[in-house]
Amino acid sequence: MLFPADLTSFLDLIRQHGDAAYSFVFAYASSHSLLLALFSGYAAHAGALSLGKLIAVTWFGSFTGDVIRFWIGRRYGARPLDRFPRFEKPVQTVIRLADRHYVWMILFHRFPHGVRGLAGFAYGMSRLPWSTFLALNFVAAGFWSVAVVSAGYAFGQFSEASINNASSGLGIVMLVAFLGLSWLLSRKLERIIERY
């Protein structure tokens, strides 16, 4: 079977290829993939991944991704936006917010969906010093990693207690519903920031 058809088989596949799974999580954490980090926490609860190692991998991935984006923003400024004009307004909004409220922006930018990927570039284009960014980004990446992976882990505990004797299909439905709700909440945060 090329791709597992149920959640149990999928978790077994993750167990068999743990190193590849951590590399995959690292790559997606560098883009602040909220849903994958949540699911990884769920997989940690199921014993497919180590919770401590998972938090470290998502922390380092998230930190590294923003450092790279900051460097690109600092090095090239707004020039890359010429190719992507639809991102110009959100990036300019984040730059304004970063110049005024950089501590709060860096601590929480990973949660709203539309801000996650663009914020690092905007911080690089702002007046924010490298040293300040690195220190705050390290703390924020850790906060994001612990919060999101722990939320997925807690969902795993909840779903196990709720559907202990239920079919695997119900577990998948609950997981998809949880991930969908998380995505909707991040979109709501994005709209609040856009109004600023």
PDB file of C-alpha atoms in Angstrom:
ATOM      1  CA  MET A   1       0.000   0.000   0.000  1.00  0.00           C
ATOM      2  CA  LEU A   2       1.492   3.324  -1.108  1.00  0.00           C
ATOM      3  CA  PHE A   3      -0.457   5.599   1.241  1.00  0.00           C
ATOM      4  CA  PRO A   4      -2.165   4.390   4.425  1.00  0.00           C
ATOM      5  CA  ALA A   5      -5.950   4.425   4.399  1.00  0.00           C
ATOM      6  CA  ASP A   6      -6.531   4.844   8.131  1.00  0.00           C
ATOM      7  CA  LEU A   7      -4.996   6.823  10.974  1.00  0.00           C
ATOM      8  CA  THR A   8      -3.466   3.791  12.707  1.00  0.00           C
ATOM      9  CA  SER A   9      -1.606   2.748   9.545  1.00  0.00           C
ATOM     10  CA  PHE A  10      -0.453   6.340   9.008  1.00  0.00           C
ATOM     11  CA  LEU A  11       0.919   6.555  12.565  1.00  0.00           C
ATOM     12  CA  ASP A  12       2.691   3.203  12.021  1.00  0.00           C
ATOM     13  CA  LEU A  13       4.282   4.629   8.867  1.00  0.00           C
ATOM     14  CA  ILE A  14       5.527   7.622  10.888  1.00  0.00           C
ATOM     15  CA  ARG A  15       6.984   5.256  13.517  1.00  0.00           C
ATOM     16  CA  GLN A  16       8.839   3.294  10.829  1.00  0.00           C
ATOM     17  CA  HIS A  17      10.338   6.434   9.254  1.00  0.00           C
ATOM     18  CA  GLY A  18      10.923   8.608  12.330  1.00  0.00           C
ATOM     19  CA  ASP A  19      14.074  10.381  11.091  1.00  0.00           C
ATOM     20  CA  ALA A  20      12.406  11.306   7.808  1.00  0.00           C
ATOM     21  CA  ALA A  21       9.327  12.454   9.736  1.00  0.00           C
ATOM     22  CA  TYR A  22      11.437  14.776  11.925  1.00  0.00           C
ATOM     23  CA  SER A  23      13.140  16.201   8.828  1.00  0.00           C
ATOM     24  CA  PHE A  24       9.741  16.782   7.238  1.00  0.00           C
ATOM     25  CA  VAL A  25       8.464  18.494  10.407  1.00  0.00           C
ATOM     26  CA  PHE A  26      11.614  20.676  10.541  1.00  0.00           C
ATOM     27  CA  ALA A  27      11.085  21.811   6.943  1.00  0.00           C
ATOM     28  CA  TYR A  28       7.439  22.631   7.507  1.00  0.00           C
ATOM     29  CA  ALA A  29       8.088  24.306  10.857  1.00  0.00           C
ATOM     30  CA  SER A  30      10.445  26.668   9.054  1.00  0.00           C
ATOM     31  CA  SER A  31       7.385  27.812   7.116  1.00  0.00           C
ATOM     32  CA  HIS A  32       5.305  27.844  10.343  1.00  0.00           C
ATOM     33  CA  SER A  33       2.958  25.153   9.173  1.00  0.00           C
ATOM     34  CA  LEU A  34       0.462  25.251  12.020  1.00  0.00           C
ATOM     35  CA  LEU A  35      -1.542  22.226  10.958  1.00  0.00           C
ATOM     36  CA  LEU A  36       1.457  19.928  10.563  1.00  0.00           C
ATOM     37  CA  ALA A  37       2.805  20.967  13.976  1.00  0.00           C
ATOM     38  CA  LEU A  38      -0.606  20.244  15.525  1.00  0.00           C
ATOM     39  CA  PHE A  39      -0.795  16.841  13.855  1.00  0.00           C
ATOM     40  CA  SER A  40       2.783  16.087  14.953  1.00  0.00           C
ATOM     41  CA  GLY A  41       1.735  16.699  18.560  1.00  0.00           C
ATOM     42  CA  TYR A  42      -1.126  14.278  18.017  1.00  0.00           C
ATOM     43  CA  ALA A  43       1.347  11.737  16.586  1.00  0.00           C
ATOM     44  CA  ALA A  44       3.580  12.243  19.644  1.00  0.00           C
ATOM     45  CA  HIS A  45       0.672  11.377  21.910  1.00  0.00           C
ATOM     46  CA  ALA A  46       0.116   8.215  19.876  1.00  0.00           C
ATOM     47  CA  GLY A  47       3.769   7.279  20.437  1.00  0.00           C
ATOM     48  CA  ALA A  48       4.815   7.741  16.787  1.00  0.00           C
ATOM     49  CA  LEU A  49       7.166  10.627  17.656  1.00  0.00           C
ATOM     50  CA  SER A  50       9.007  11.776  20.771  1.00  0.00           C
ATOM     51  CA  LEU A  51       7.363  14.853  22.310  1.00  0.00           C
ATOM     52  CA  GLY A  52      10.644  16.431  23.489  1.00  0.00           C
ATOM     53  CA  LYS A  53      12.444  15.844  20.198  1.00  0.00           C
ATOM     54  CA  LEU A  54       9.412  17.103  18.281  1.00  0.00           C
ATOM     55  CA  ILE A  55       9.302  20.362  20.252  1.00  0.00           C
ATOM     56  CA  ALA A  56      13.050  20.865  19.674  1.00  0.00           C
ATOM     57  CA  VAL A  57      12.717  20.188  15.918  1.00  0.00           C
ATOM     58  CA  THR A  58       9.757  22.555  15.476  1.00  0.00           C
ATOM     59  CA  TRP A  59      11.462  25.196  17.634  1.00  0.00           C
ATOM     60  CA  PHE A  60      14.684  25.101  15.617  1.00  0.00           C
ATOM     61  CA  GLY A  61      12.803  24.886  12.296  1.00  0.00           C
ATOM     62  CA  SER A  62      10.602  27.863  13.107  1.00  0.00           C
ATOM     63  CA  PHE A  63      13.571  29.909  14.342  1.00  0.00           C
ATOM     64  CA  THR A  64      15.698  29.065  11.288  1.00  0.00           C
ATOM     65  CA  GLY A  65      12.939  29.849   8.797  1.00  0.00           C
ATOM     66  CA  ASP A  66      12.422  33.340  10.193  1.00  0.00           C
ATOM     67  CA  VAL A  67      16.159  34.043  10.364  1.00  0.00           C
ATOM     68  CA  ILE A  68      16.431  33.197   6.650  1.00  0.00           C
ATOM     69  CA  ARG A  69      13.408  35.366   5.799  1.00  0.00           C
ATOM     70  CA  PHE A  70      14.782  38.226   7.924  1.00  0.00           C
ATOM     71  CA  TRP A  71      18.130  38.009   6.110  1.00  0.00           C
ATOM     72  CA  ILE A  72      16.374  38.094   2.706  1.00  0.00           C
ATOM     73  CA  GLY A  73      14.299  41.113   3.773  1.00  0.00           C
ATOM     74  CA  ARG A  74      17.383  42.904   5.128  1.00  0.00           C
ATOM     75  CA  ARG A  75      19.517  42.028   2.099  1.00  0.00           C
ATOM     76  CA  TYR A  76      17.046  42.661  -0.739  1.00  0.00           C
ATOM     77  CA  GLY A  77      14.461  44.994   0.790  1.00  0.00           C
ATOM     78  CA  ALA A  78      11.201  45.348  -1.107  1.00  0.00           C
ATOM     79  CA  ARG A  79      12.647  44.316  -4.509  1.00  0.00           C
ATOM     80  CA  PRO A  80      11.281  40.740  -4.382  1.00  0.00           C
ATOM     81  CA  LEU A  81       7.785  42.193  -3.874  1.00  0.00           C
ATOM     82  CA  ASP A  82       7.894  43.539  -7.445  1.00  0.00           C
ATOM     83  CA  ARG A  83       7.239  39.975  -8.599  1.00  0.00           C
ATOM     84  CA  PHE A  84       4.428  39.442  -6.055  1.00  0.00           C
ATOM     85  CA  PRO A  85       2.425  42.687  -5.844  1.00  0.00           C
ATOM     86  CA  ARG A  86      -0.405  41.093  -3.849  1.00  0.00           C
ATOM     87  CA  PHE A  87       1.980  40.666  -0.891  1.00  0.00           C
ATOM     88  CA  GLU A  88       3.053  44.312  -0.837  1.00  0.00           C
ATOM     89  CA  LYS A  89       0.183  45.584   1.319  1.00  0.00           C
ATOM     90  CA  PRO A  90       0.395  42.813   3.972  1.00  0.00           C
ATOM     91  CA  VAL A  91       4.182  43.213   4.177  1.00  0.00           C
ATOM     92  CA  GLN A  92       3.891  47.006   4.562  1.00  0.00           C
ATOM     93  CA  THR A  93       1.283  46.466   7.320  1.00  0.00           C
ATOM     94  CA  VAL A  94       3.623  44.104   9.176  1.00  0.00           C
ATOM     95  CA  ILE A  95       6.521  46.566   8.771  1.00  0.00           C
ATOM     96  CA  ARG A  96       4.407  49.354  10.339  1.00  0.00           C
ATOM     97  CA  LEU A  97       3.331  47.058  13.172  1.00  0.00           C
ATOM     98  CA  ALA A  98       6.916  45.834  13.700  1.00  0.00           C
ATOM     99  CA  ASP A  99       8.256  49.389  13.901  1.00  0.00           C
ATOM    100  CA  ARG A 100       5.696  50.207  16.620  1.00  0.00           C
ATOM    101  CA  HIS A 101       5.063  46.919  18.414  1.00  0.00           C
ATOM    102  CA  TYR A 102       7.970  44.645  17.467  1.00  0.00           C
ATOM    103  CA  VAL A 103       7.952  42.623  20.699  1.00  0.00           C
ATOM    104  CA  TRP A 104       4.292  41.609  20.389  1.00  0.00           C
ATOM    105  CA  MET A 105       4.518  41.102  16.642  1.00  0.00           C
ATOM    106  CA  ILE A 106       7.489  38.755  16.873  1.00  0.00           C
ATOM    107  CA  LEU A 107       5.991  36.829  19.786  1.00  0.00           C
ATOM    108  CA  PHE A 108       2.644  36.217  18.068  1.00  0.00           C
ATOM    109  CA  HIS A 109       3.125  36.490  14.285  1.00  0.00           C
ATOM    110  CA  ARG A 110       3.331  32.714  13.896  1.00  0.00           C
ATOM    111  CA  PHE A 111      -0.320  32.204  14.812  1.00  0.00           C
ATOM    112  CA  PRO A 112      -2.323  34.241  12.213  1.00  0.00           C
ATOM    113  CA  HIS A 113      -2.310  32.333   8.914  1.00  0.00           C
ATOM    114  CA  GLY A 114      -1.563  35.143   6.448  1.00  0.00           C
ATOM    115  CA  VAL A 115       1.126  36.798   8.565  1.00  0.00           C
ATOM    116  CA  ARG A 116       3.235  33.697   9.303  1.00  0.00           C
ATOM    117  CA  GLY A 117       5.167  33.442   6.061  1.00  0.00           C
ATOM    118  CA  LEU A 118       5.569  37.170   5.347  1.00  0.00           C
ATOM    119  CA  ALA A 119       6.523  38.514   8.769  1.00  0.00           C
ATOM    120  CA  GLY A 120      10.195  37.502   8.655  1.00  0.00           C
ATOM    121  CA  PHE A 121      10.695  39.376   5.371  1.00  0.00           C
ATOM    122  CA  ALA A 122       8.925  42.428   6.794  1.00  0.00           C
ATOM    123  CA  TYR A 123      11.052  42.402   9.962  1.00  0.00           C
ATOM    124  CA  GLY A 124      14.145  42.408   7.768  1.00  0.00           C
ATOM    125  CA  MET A 125      12.811  45.475   5.917  1.00  0.00           C
ATOM    126  CA  SER A 126      11.978  47.257   9.173  1.00  0.00           C
ATOM    127  CA  ARG A 127      14.325  49.196  11.462  1.00  0.00           C
ATOM    128  CA  LEU A 128      14.572  46.242  13.850  1.00  0.00           C
ATOM    129  CA  PRO A 129      18.219  45.426  14.773  1.00  0.00           C
ATOM    130  CA  TRP A 130      19.534  41.907  14.115  1.00  0.00           C
ATOM    131  CA  SER A 131      20.343  41.283  17.777  1.00  0.00           C
ATOM    132  CA  THR A 132      16.857  42.211  18.969  1.00  0.00           C
ATOM    133  CA  PHE A 133      15.246  40.123  16.276  1.00  0.00           C
ATOM    134  CA  LEU A 134      17.379  37.042  17.007  1.00  0.00           C
ATOM    135  CA  ALA A 135      16.683  37.145  20.757  1.00  0.00           C
ATOM    136  CA  LEU A 136      12.925  37.686  20.378  1.00  0.00           C
ATOM    137  CA  ASN A 137      12.659  35.216  17.512  1.00  0.00           C
ATOM    138  CA  PHE A 138      14.335  32.499  19.587  1.00  0.00           C
ATOM    139  CA  VAL A 139      11.856  33.000  22.444  1.00  0.00           C
ATOM    140  CA  ALA A 140       8.884  33.280  20.078  1.00  0.00           C
ATOM    141  CA  ALA A 141       9.837  30.133  18.152  1.00  0.00           C
ATOM    142  CA  GLY A 142       9.992  28.228  21.424  1.00  0.00           C
ATOM    143  CA  PHE A 143       6.653  29.623  22.580  1.00  0.00           C
ATOM    144  CA  TRP A 144       5.009  28.717  19.261  1.00  0.00           C
ATOM    145  CA  SER A 145       6.537  25.252  19.200  1.00  0.00           C
ATOM    146  CA  VAL A 146       5.526  24.358  22.756  1.00  0.00           C
ATOM    147  CA  ALA A 147       2.018  25.816  22.363  1.00  0.00           C
ATOM    148  CA  VAL A 148       1.144  24.211  19.044  1.00  0.00           C
ATOM    149  CA  VAL A 149       2.735  20.793  19.597  1.00  0.00           C
ATOM    150  CA  SER A 150       1.207  20.646  23.101  1.00  0.00           C
ATOM    151  CA  ALA A 151      -2.227  21.523  21.701  1.00  0.00           C
ATOM    152  CA  GLY A 152      -1.952  18.603  19.271  1.00  0.00           C
ATOM    153  CA  TYR A 153      -0.748  16.340  22.082  1.00  0.00           C
ATOM    154  CA  ALA A 154      -3.650  17.430  24.311  1.00  0.00           C
ATOM    155  CA  PHE A 155      -6.076  16.761  21.468  1.00  0.00           C
ATOM    156  CA  GLY A 156      -4.633  13.252  21.239  1.00  0.00           C
ATOM    157  CA  GLN A 157      -5.365  12.707  24.937  1.00  0.00           C
ATOM    158  CA  PHE A 158      -8.886  14.088  24.551  1.00  0.00           C
ATOM    159  CA  SER A 159      -9.698  12.028  21.477  1.00  0.00           C
ATOM    160  CA  GLU A 160      -8.323   8.837  23.029  1.00  0.00           C
ATOM    161  CA  ALA A 161     -10.468   9.315  26.121  1.00  0.00           C
ATOM    162  CA  SER A 162     -13.549  10.277  24.067  1.00  0.00           C
ATOM    163  CA  ILE A 163     -13.495   7.570  21.461  1.00  0.00           C
ATOM    164  CA  ASN A 164     -11.599   4.792  23.144  1.00  0.00           C
ATOM    165  CA  ASN A 165     -13.826   2.101  21.681  1.00  0.00           C
ATOM    166  CA  ALA A 166     -14.935   3.973  18.565  1.00  0.00           C
ATOM    167  CA  SER A 167     -13.777   3.232  15.044  1.00  0.00           C
ATOM    168  CA  SER A 168     -10.629   4.708  13.531  1.00  0.00           C
ATOM    169  CA  GLY A 169     -12.810   6.644  11.051  1.00  0.00           C
ATOM    170  CA  LEU A 170     -14.321   8.703  13.882  1.00  0.00           C
ATOM    171  CA  GLY A 171     -10.808   9.538  15.089  1.00  0.00           C
ATOM    172  CA  ILE A 172      -9.871  10.838  11.641  1.00  0.00           C
ATOM    173  CA  VAL A 173     -13.052  12.940  11.487  1.00  0.00           C
ATOM    174  CA  MET A 174     -12.310  14.456  14.906  1.00  0.00           C
ATOM    175  CA  LEU A 175      -8.700  15.157  13.907  1.00  0.00           C
ATOM    176  CA  VAL A 176      -9.769  16.860  10.663  1.00  0.00           C
ATOM    177  CA  ALA A 177     -12.366  18.903  12.580  1.00  0.00           C
ATOM    178  CA  PHE A 178      -9.732  19.975  15.136  1.00  0.00           C
ATOM    179  CA  LEU A 179      -7.269  20.972  12.403  1.00  0.00           C
ATOM    180  CA  GLY A 180     -10.030  22.830  10.525  1.00  0.00           C
ATOM    181  CA  LEU A 181     -11.018  24.754  13.639  1.00  0.00           C
ATOM    182  CA  SER A 182      -7.376  25.680  14.245  1.00  0.00           C
ATOM    183  CA  TRP A 183      -7.091  26.950  10.678  1.00  0.00           C
ATOM    184  CA  LEU A 184     -10.295  29.015  11.026  1.00  0.00           C
ATOM    185  CA  LEU A 185      -9.034  30.609  14.244  1.00  0.00           C
ATOM    186  CA  SER A 186      -5.739  31.542  12.594  1.00  0.00           C
ATOM    187  CA  ARG A 187      -7.670  33.145   9.683  1.00  0.00           C
ATOM    188  CA  LYS A 188      -9.686  35.177  12.209  1.00  0.00           C
ATOM    189  CA  LEU A 189      -6.449  36.467  13.760  1.00  0.00           C
ATOM    190  CA  GLU A 190      -5.227  37.364  10.267  1.00  0.00           C
ATOM    191  CA  ARG A 191      -8.350  39.468   9.608  1.00  0.00           C
ATOM    192  CA  ILE A 192      -7.878  41.314  12.897  1.00  0.00           C
ATOM    193  CA  ILE A 193      -4.322  42.216  11.902  1.00  0.00           C
ATOM    194  CA  GLU A 194      -5.438  43.284   8.403  1.00  0.00           C
ATOM    195  CA  ARG A 195      -7.826  45.807   9.967  1.00  0.00           C
ATOM    196  CA  TYR A 196      -4.923  47.487  11.726  1.00  0.00           C
TER     197      TYR A 196
END
